[in-house]
XYZ file of C-alpha atoms in Angstrom:
387
model
C 125.967 103.145 34.549
C 127.865 103.654 31.487
C 127.739 107.646 31.238
C 129.078 107.271 35.259
C 132.439 108.418 34.495
C 130.914 111.642 32.272
C 128.340 112.342 35.790
C 131.535 112.282 37.987
C 133.436 114.722 36.047
C 130.612 117.023 35.800
C 130.336 116.776 39.587
C 133.699 117.557 40.407
C 133.888 120.688 37.314
C 133.837 123.096 39.871
C 136.375 121.068 42.690
C 136.238 124.249 45.259
C 132.089 124.377 44.931
C 131.493 120.728 44.906
C 133.873 120.174 48.030
C 131.880 123.086 49.654
C 128.500 121.934 48.896
C 129.642 118.403 50.434
C 130.539 119.499 53.280
C 127.330 121.274 53.968
C 125.506 117.856 53.156
C 128.106 115.958 55.656
C 127.357 118.479 58.392
C 123.173 118.035 57.468
C 123.117 114.396 57.994
C 126.023 114.191 60.917
C 123.248 116.158 62.936
C 120.436 114.046 61.510
C 122.215 111.068 62.662
C 123.472 112.583 66.061
C 119.559 113.608 66.601
C 117.898 110.480 65.452
C 119.986 108.206 67.290
C 119.638 110.144 70.568
C 115.710 110.081 69.527
C 115.603 106.501 69.527
C 118.014 105.623 72.129
C 115.161 107.518 74.570
C 112.173 106.576 72.677
C 112.981 102.554 72.775
C 111.697 99.787 75.378
C 108.107 100.477 74.936
C 106.975 96.521 75.113
C 107.453 94.932 78.336
C 108.165 91.476 76.689
C 111.135 89.871 77.777
C 111.614 92.274 80.854
C 113.326 90.978 83.925
C 112.526 94.273 85.798
C 109.302 96.740 85.555
C 108.608 99.801 86.802
C 105.287 100.885 88.366
C 104.297 104.509 88.360
C 101.200 106.377 88.398
C 99.335 106.454 84.908
C 98.403 110.040 85.087
C 102.256 111.636 86.016
C 105.279 110.292 87.048
C 104.993 113.269 89.074
C 101.797 111.695 90.955
C 102.468 110.065 94.291
C 101.508 106.457 95.138
C 100.335 104.932 98.331
C 103.239 102.859 100.059
C 100.920 100.070 100.901
C 100.512 99.384 97.002
C 103.705 97.831 97.408
C 102.813 94.872 99.356
C 99.397 94.157 96.927
C 102.409 94.131 94.148
C 104.536 91.956 95.881
C 101.654 89.214 96.086
C 101.359 88.899 92.207
C 102.126 85.913 90.997
C 105.315 86.121 88.889
C 106.728 88.943 91.213
C 109.833 87.779 93.109
C 110.574 91.159 94.734
C 109.350 94.996 94.976
C 111.478 98.185 95.739
C 110.274 101.579 96.276
C 111.761 104.991 95.304
C 110.744 108.541 95.413
C 112.422 111.408 93.405
C 114.201 113.716 95.315
C 115.315 116.282 92.897
C 118.541 117.537 94.499
C 120.713 120.409 94.553
C 124.479 120.860 95.591
C 125.351 124.380 96.690
C 124.473 125.815 93.367
C 121.482 125.176 91.364
C 123.477 124.663 88.362
C 125.058 121.561 90.202
C 121.772 118.978 89.922
C 122.030 115.858 91.590
C 120.165 113.040 90.322
C 119.110 111.653 93.744
C 116.152 108.891 95.279
C 114.889 107.889 98.094
C 114.913 104.177 98.053
C 113.588 101.053 100.253
C 116.520 99.050 101.920
C 116.391 96.076 99.333
C 116.907 98.575 96.280
C 120.693 97.116 95.414
C 119.014 93.637 95.756
C 117.284 94.265 92.386
C 120.198 96.237 90.755
C 123.033 93.761 90.940
C 124.383 95.542 87.917
C 125.300 98.101 90.628
C 128.605 97.037 92.901
C 128.431 98.389 96.567
C 130.878 96.661 98.880
C 129.519 94.657 101.583
C 130.627 96.519 104.323
C 129.749 99.828 103.094
C 126.268 98.203 102.109
C 126.066 97.408 106.158
C 127.205 100.713 107.164
C 124.318 101.963 104.901
C 121.814 99.943 106.517
C 122.263 100.881 109.918
C 122.815 104.697 108.989
C 119.567 106.362 109.047
C 121.029 109.937 107.315
C 123.380 107.774 105.272
C 123.345 107.955 101.328
C 125.246 105.986 98.832
C 126.883 107.672 95.608
C 127.733 106.460 92.543
C 131.708 107.056 91.647
C 131.320 109.327 88.728
C 129.301 111.480 91.057
C 131.526 111.232 93.941
C 134.230 111.708 91.671
C 132.343 115.203 89.880
C 132.183 116.355 93.630
C 135.243 115.569 95.154
C 133.141 113.090 97.673
C 134.532 110.816 99.633
C 133.044 108.369 102.281
C 132.635 110.187 105.589
C 131.534 113.332 104.309
C 128.524 115.050 105.661
C 126.923 116.932 102.696
C 123.944 119.252 101.953
C 121.504 118.670 99.397
C 118.292 121.252 98.487
C 115.667 119.392 97.473
C 114.021 121.757 94.594
C 110.405 120.101 95.783
C 110.352 118.698 99.302
C 111.164 120.556 102.465
C 112.617 119.050 105.265
C 111.199 119.282 108.791
C 114.455 118.630 110.521
C 115.615 121.715 108.803
C 112.334 123.761 108.550
C 113.549 124.637 105.032
C 114.721 122.643 101.463
C 117.951 121.587 102.762
C 118.590 118.069 103.845
C 121.747 116.836 105.705
C 123.030 113.268 104.290
C 126.172 111.249 105.404
C 128.167 109.597 102.427
C 128.759 105.857 103.545
C 129.127 104.126 100.389
C 130.120 104.669 96.963
C 129.062 101.979 94.298
C 130.152 101.312 90.789
C 128.409 100.154 87.407
C 129.672 95.729 86.470
C 129.732 97.362 83.147
C 130.278 100.470 80.750
C 126.462 100.326 80.324
C 125.627 100.831 83.667
C 127.807 103.939 83.680
C 124.974 106.009 83.929
C 123.841 104.953 87.156
C 126.792 106.363 88.606
C 125.796 109.623 88.461
C 123.060 109.035 91.057
C 122.762 109.192 94.736
C 120.556 107.368 97.069
C 119.545 107.266 100.371
C 117.015 105.947 102.599
C 113.123 106.263 102.288
C 112.133 106.240 105.431
C 114.035 108.718 106.466
C 112.511 110.816 103.789
C 109.382 109.875 104.582
C 109.591 110.852 108.181
C 111.143 114.171 107.301
C 109.046 115.209 104.125
C 107.016 118.243 105.174
C 104.480 117.629 102.435
C 103.363 114.066 103.997
C 104.239 110.747 104.550
C 103.161 107.215 103.384
C 103.726 107.649 99.517
C 106.480 106.879 96.629
C 107.030 107.742 93.421
C 107.268 104.152 91.518
C 107.940 100.692 92.286
C 110.527 98.805 90.891
C 109.543 94.754 90.343
C 111.628 92.111 89.711
C 109.702 89.660 87.839
C 110.566 85.815 88.155
C 110.265 84.766 84.625
C 110.754 87.605 82.195
C 108.782 85.628 79.516
C 105.724 86.355 81.524
C 106.606 90.146 82.242
C 103.649 91.083 80.089
C 100.907 89.305 81.882
C 102.390 90.630 85.268
C 102.512 93.981 84.184
C 98.840 93.526 83.109
C 97.875 91.994 86.306
C 99.660 94.715 88.553
C 97.729 97.706 86.473
C 94.767 95.735 87.303
C 95.182 96.167 91.168
C 94.381 99.876 90.822
C 92.235 100.142 88.055
C 89.449 102.776 88.473
C 91.027 103.950 91.464
C 92.215 107.577 92.096
C 95.815 106.134 91.919
C 96.037 103.932 88.667
C 99.097 102.439 87.285
C 101.479 102.063 84.572
C 104.000 99.006 84.464
C 106.606 99.464 81.938
C 110.143 98.754 81.191
C 112.909 100.591 82.736
C 113.858 102.255 79.238
C 110.357 103.228 78.623
C 110.384 104.625 81.902
C 113.388 106.673 81.057
C 111.970 107.976 78.572
C 108.668 109.212 79.954
C 110.963 110.806 82.379
C 113.025 112.550 80.020
C 109.561 113.735 77.934
C 108.559 115.216 81.280
C 111.421 117.860 80.772
C 112.057 117.989 77.160
C 110.029 117.038 73.839
C 112.984 115.333 71.910
C 111.001 114.307 68.953
C 109.557 117.329 68.329
C 113.117 119.070 69.156
C 114.408 116.639 66.500
C 111.892 117.168 63.566
C 112.091 120.986 63.849
C 115.658 121.241 64.147
C 115.930 118.856 61.125
C 113.419 120.586 59.526
C 114.799 123.851 59.538
C 118.776 121.915 57.961
C 117.120 120.287 55.723
C 115.114 123.060 54.254
C 118.542 124.980 54.234
C 120.157 122.195 52.219
C 117.447 121.949 49.403
C 118.074 125.470 48.841
C 121.724 125.203 49.063
C 122.485 121.871 46.741
C 119.339 123.301 44.405
C 121.397 126.339 43.630
C 124.312 124.310 43.217
C 122.708 121.980 41.190
C 121.133 125.086 39.072
C 124.708 126.704 38.987
C 126.228 123.594 37.693
C 124.040 122.646 34.743
C 123.574 126.721 33.545
C 127.147 126.220 33.153
C 127.688 123.131 31.236
C 124.647 124.660 28.527
C 126.676 124.245 25.709
C 128.198 120.828 26.594
C 124.573 119.426 27.007
C 123.766 120.619 23.613
C 126.778 119.058 22.324
C 125.845 115.502 23.933
C 122.306 115.873 22.279
C 124.107 116.702 18.993
C 125.967 113.704 18.855
C 123.181 111.168 19.985
C 122.313 111.549 23.596
C 118.603 111.610 23.933
C 116.700 113.891 26.338
C 116.000 110.979 28.411
C 119.333 110.257 28.768
C 120.568 113.813 29.499
C 117.361 113.968 32.310
C 118.957 110.983 33.878
C 122.885 111.769 34.072
C 121.569 115.395 35.752
C 119.168 113.666 38.238
C 122.113 111.246 38.965
C 124.443 114.077 39.489
C 122.169 115.087 41.969
C 121.832 112.106 43.630
C 125.337 110.957 43.762
C 126.250 114.772 45.425
C 124.178 113.877 48.213
C 124.716 110.089 48.893
C 128.513 111.118 48.777
C 128.030 113.752 51.481
C 125.350 112.162 53.464
C 127.076 108.509 53.603
C 130.501 110.585 54.655
C 128.486 112.370 57.785
C 126.344 109.188 58.713
C 130.142 106.932 58.708
C 131.492 109.846 60.954
C 128.275 109.571 63.234
C 129.574 105.764 63.568
C 132.700 107.089 65.365
C 131.170 109.898 67.161
C 128.162 108.330 68.935
C 130.140 105.902 71.281
C 131.982 108.862 72.477
C 129.195 111.099 73.363
C 127.436 107.561 75.611
C 130.681 107.512 77.249
C 131.492 111.370 77.718
C 127.869 111.721 78.931
C 128.678 108.716 81.913
C 125.775 106.901 80.462
C 123.234 109.556 81.249
C 122.676 109.553 76.964
C 122.100 106.147 76.498
C 123.157 105.599 72.706
C 126.097 103.472 71.697
C 125.652 103.424 68.062
C 123.859 104.078 64.815
C 121.205 101.915 64.043
C 119.983 100.442 60.905
C 116.905 102.315 60.761
C 118.680 105.687 61.170
C 121.185 104.252 58.018
C 117.896 103.590 56.269
C 115.847 106.662 56.984
C 119.376 108.678 55.862
C 119.983 107.111 52.593
C 116.465 107.421 52.004
C 116.532 111.017 52.618
C 119.718 111.488 50.455
C 117.798 109.649 47.638
C 114.545 112.197 48.116
C 116.165 115.301 48.283
C 118.889 114.464 45.525
C 115.818 113.819 43.101
C 114.030 116.745 44.740
C 117.711 119.113 44.059
C 118.218 117.664 40.576
C 114.768 117.544 39.006
C 114.414 121.065 37.620
C 118.010 121.361 36.416
C 117.625 117.489 34.932
C 114.181 119.097 33.479
C 115.718 122.063 31.715
C 118.406 120.122 30.382
C 116.098 117.582 28.914
C 114.072 120.233 26.960
C 117.307 122.464 26.122
C 117.083 123.278 22.411
C 120.399 122.246 20.690
C 120.343 125.305 18.372
C 119.415 128.205 21.265
C 122.328 126.573 23.706
C 125.130 126.521 20.915
C 124.328 129.818 19.767
C 124.765 130.973 23.257
C 120.835 132.413 23.436
């Protein structure tokens, strides 16, 4: 644009004000980038096509138990190569704030998760120890646990027949590691035998919360999922077969509505941003009233003045917004790593960038239009006379 140098000079006429406004815009888009990246990470994986593992849980709720006998029928479905069971335990260690992601699982659970590395001798010890538990390396480091420790966990849901209360005792017989950085989230887990849980669960036996299903041919995962769900159709325990990512997203939504939180926070942030940048633009144009009149006097059309002021607003939003999202690109990988993999976000997606740039342009147009319209309708005589 041939008048870009004029727009740039006008934008930085008051450097301190422009700098503070840009910082505010950057902060808004850093927040947008972080929240949108987390939202997308938790909402990913709704399609089962190409999935090597499926999670089968109750269609009604994740907390709704399924009959343990259903596992044999799922295993008989063509295309299913293995089935493991799991129950949510809801463990707490010593203090209610020390939540432990804990599951009661079937003996073959680790066979379906080759990305979790458990030494053969520890696996053998776990197989023969009724009260044995295996823990992730990150979790063991967090609490200072080591092999041979006997630890008490309080279940937030299930009382124990053995203790007569909610305290369950486990013997740590193994510590497993994730094979890649992407598997780090699993190192925050503790797993113990489903049979021990089933025998001592005071709420009843013979039920599981979900099945892990290994599909022989990932390309046929969709057909396998539909066949599994058809087994229990129209029963009191209808199922939903889905990818692990979709299952994790459903689990998070049971605790908190990520989409609603993101929308509410960003709505408040961008409303405030509209007021802030709108006020900045109005002030900037008001201070330059006589200069805009001079531009019109020397031949600039009203439309040219309108376009220049509008472009100034959009440029201000683009400068701050792009820098903000660029900062998010550096921050996001550290968040994923710092969470131990529990927040499954590793990069800013193209859709986040696209939505961000669109918001920058729209907000820039909205805040720039009122002062631009005023500048276009500016009367030269009145402006130069100070009226």
